C-alpha positions as YAML, in Angstrom:
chain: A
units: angstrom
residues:
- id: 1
  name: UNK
  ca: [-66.69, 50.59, 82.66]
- id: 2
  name: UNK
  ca: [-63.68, 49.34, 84.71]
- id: 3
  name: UNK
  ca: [-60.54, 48.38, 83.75]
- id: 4
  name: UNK
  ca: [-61.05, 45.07, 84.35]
- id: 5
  name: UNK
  ca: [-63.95, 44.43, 82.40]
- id: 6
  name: UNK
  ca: [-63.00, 46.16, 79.47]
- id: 7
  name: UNK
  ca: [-59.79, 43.82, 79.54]
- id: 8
  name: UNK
  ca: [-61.86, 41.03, 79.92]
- id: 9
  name: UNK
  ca: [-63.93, 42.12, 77.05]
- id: 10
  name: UNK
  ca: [-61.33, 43.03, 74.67]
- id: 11
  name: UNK
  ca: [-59.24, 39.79, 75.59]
- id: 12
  name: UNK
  ca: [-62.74, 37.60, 75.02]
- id: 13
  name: UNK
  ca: [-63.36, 39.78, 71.88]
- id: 14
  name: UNK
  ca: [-59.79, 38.88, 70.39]
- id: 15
  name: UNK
  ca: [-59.68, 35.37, 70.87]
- id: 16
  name: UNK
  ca: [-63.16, 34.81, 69.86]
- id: 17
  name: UNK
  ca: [-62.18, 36.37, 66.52]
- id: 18
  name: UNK
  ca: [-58.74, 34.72, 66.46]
- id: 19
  name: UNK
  ca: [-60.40, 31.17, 66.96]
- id: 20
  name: UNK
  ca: [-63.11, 32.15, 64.42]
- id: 21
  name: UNK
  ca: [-59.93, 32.99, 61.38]
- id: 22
  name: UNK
  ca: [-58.19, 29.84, 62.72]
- id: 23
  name: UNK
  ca: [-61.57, 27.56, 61.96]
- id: 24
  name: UNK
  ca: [-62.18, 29.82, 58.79]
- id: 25
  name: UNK
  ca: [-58.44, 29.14, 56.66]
- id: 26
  name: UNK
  ca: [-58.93, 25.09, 58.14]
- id: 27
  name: UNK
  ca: [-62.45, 24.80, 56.90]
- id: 28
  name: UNK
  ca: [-61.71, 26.63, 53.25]
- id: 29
  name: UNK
  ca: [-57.75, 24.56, 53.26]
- id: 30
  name: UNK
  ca: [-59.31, 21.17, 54.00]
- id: 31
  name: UNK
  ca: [-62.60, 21.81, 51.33]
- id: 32
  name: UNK
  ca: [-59.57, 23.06, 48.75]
- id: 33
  name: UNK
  ca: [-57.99, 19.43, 49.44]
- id: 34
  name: UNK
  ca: [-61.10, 17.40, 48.79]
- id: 35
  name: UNK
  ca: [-61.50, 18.94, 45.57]
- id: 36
  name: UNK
  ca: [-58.09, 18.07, 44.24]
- id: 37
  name: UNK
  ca: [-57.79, 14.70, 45.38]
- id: 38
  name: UNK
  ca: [-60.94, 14.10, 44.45]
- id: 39
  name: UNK
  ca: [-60.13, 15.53, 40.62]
- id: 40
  name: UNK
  ca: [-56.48, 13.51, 40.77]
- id: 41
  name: UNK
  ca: [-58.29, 10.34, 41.55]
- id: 42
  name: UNK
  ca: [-61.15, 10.66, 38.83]
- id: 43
  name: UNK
  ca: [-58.59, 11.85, 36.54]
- id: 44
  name: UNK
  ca: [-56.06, 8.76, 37.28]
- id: 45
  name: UNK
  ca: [-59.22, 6.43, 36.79]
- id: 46
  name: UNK
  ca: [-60.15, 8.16, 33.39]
- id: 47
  name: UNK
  ca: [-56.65, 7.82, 32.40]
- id: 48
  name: UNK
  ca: [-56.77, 4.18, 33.51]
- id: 49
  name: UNK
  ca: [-59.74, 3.26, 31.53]
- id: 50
  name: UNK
  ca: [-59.17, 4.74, 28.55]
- id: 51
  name: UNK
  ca: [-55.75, 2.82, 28.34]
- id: 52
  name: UNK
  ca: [-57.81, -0.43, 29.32]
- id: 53
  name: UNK
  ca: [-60.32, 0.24, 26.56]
- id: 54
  name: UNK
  ca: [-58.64, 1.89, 23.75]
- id: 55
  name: UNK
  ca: [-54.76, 0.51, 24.42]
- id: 56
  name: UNK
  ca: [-55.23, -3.03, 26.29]
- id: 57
  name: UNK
  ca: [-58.10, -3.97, 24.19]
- id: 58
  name: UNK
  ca: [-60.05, -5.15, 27.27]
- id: 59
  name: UNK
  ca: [-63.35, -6.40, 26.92]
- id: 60
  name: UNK
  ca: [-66.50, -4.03, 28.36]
- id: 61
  name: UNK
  ca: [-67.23, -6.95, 30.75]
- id: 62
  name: UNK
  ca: [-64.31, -7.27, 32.47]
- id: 63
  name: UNK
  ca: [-64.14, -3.94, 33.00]
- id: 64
  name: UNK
  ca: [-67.11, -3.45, 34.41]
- id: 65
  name: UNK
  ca: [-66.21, -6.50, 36.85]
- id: 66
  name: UNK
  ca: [-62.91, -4.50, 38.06]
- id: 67
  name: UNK
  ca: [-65.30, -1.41, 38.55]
- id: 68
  name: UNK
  ca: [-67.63, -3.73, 40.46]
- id: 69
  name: UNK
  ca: [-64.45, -4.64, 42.56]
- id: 70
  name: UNK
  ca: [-63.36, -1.52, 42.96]
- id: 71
  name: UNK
  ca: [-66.39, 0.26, 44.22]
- id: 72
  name: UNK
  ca: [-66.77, -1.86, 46.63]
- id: 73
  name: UNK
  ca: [-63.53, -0.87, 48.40]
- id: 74
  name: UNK
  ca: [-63.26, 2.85, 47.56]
- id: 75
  name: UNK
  ca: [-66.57, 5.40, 46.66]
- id: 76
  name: UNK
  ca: [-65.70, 5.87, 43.50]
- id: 77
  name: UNK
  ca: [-67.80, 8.04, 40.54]
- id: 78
  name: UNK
  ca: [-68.89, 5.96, 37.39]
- id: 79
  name: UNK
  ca: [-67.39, 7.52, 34.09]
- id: 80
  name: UNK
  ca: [-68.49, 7.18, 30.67]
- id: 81
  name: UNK
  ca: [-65.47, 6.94, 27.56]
- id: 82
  name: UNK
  ca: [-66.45, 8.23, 24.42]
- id: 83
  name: UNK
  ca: [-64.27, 8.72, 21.28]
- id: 84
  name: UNK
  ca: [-63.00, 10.76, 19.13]
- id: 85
  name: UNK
  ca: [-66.41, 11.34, 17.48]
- id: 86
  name: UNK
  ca: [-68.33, 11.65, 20.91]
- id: 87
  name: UNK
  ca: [-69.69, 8.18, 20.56]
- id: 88
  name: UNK
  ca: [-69.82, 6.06, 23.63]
- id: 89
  name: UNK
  ca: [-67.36, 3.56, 24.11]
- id: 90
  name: UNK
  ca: [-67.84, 2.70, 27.59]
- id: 91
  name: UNK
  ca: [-69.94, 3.27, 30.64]
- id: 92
  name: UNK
  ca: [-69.86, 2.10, 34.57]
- id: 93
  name: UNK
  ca: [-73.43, 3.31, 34.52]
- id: 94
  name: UNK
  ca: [-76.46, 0.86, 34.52]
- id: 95
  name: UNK
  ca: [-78.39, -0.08, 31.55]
- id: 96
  name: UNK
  ca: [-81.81, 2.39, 32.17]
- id: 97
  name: UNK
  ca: [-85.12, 0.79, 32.29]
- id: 98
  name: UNK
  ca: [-87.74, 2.42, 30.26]
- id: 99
  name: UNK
  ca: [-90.18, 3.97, 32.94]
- id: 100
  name: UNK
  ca: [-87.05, 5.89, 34.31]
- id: 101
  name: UNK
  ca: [-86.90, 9.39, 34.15]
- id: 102
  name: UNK
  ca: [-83.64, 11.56, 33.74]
- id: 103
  name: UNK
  ca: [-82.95, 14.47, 34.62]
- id: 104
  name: UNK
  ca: [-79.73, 15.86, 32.95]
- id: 105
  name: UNK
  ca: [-78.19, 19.33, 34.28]
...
């Protein structure tokens, strides 16, 4: 093999692999950023609707109208607030109709 090619190879070789660890650590950083926004921000909205439910005394329905509001700005998760005692207190989530099927993980 000449010279040449060999340098070629070896040159082709190493920034194939450096581009490849570059795209790696920026694919695994970026998926590491989603999750913790995405925790701070469901966190913050747990946080804010537990002090809307158990502090402010809100009512369910107006609640459930902010949600509305909300989720039609930002893709947000629905959350259900129970109590001390594990009873519900709250849900965003739809009333179920009886002929629907749940799966629960």
């Amino acid at each position: 093999m000449k010279i040449a090619t060999r340098t070629a190879l070896i040159y082709s070789i190493l920034t194939a692999g450096i581009l490849f660890l570059f795209a790696y650590v920026l694919y695994f950083v970026s998926e590491k950023n989603r999750e913790d926004e995405f925790n701070d921000r469901l966190g913050y909205k747990v946080i804010w609707r537990s002090e809307f439910i158990f502090d402010a005394r809100i009512s369910d329905e107006k609640i459930r109208e902010l949600h509305q509001r909300n989720q039609k700005l930002l893709n947000e998760a629905d959350i259900s607030v129970y109590n001390s005692k594990k009873e519900l207190t709250f849900t965003d989530l739809p009333p179920l109709k009886s002929n629907e099927n749940i799966w629960i993980k």
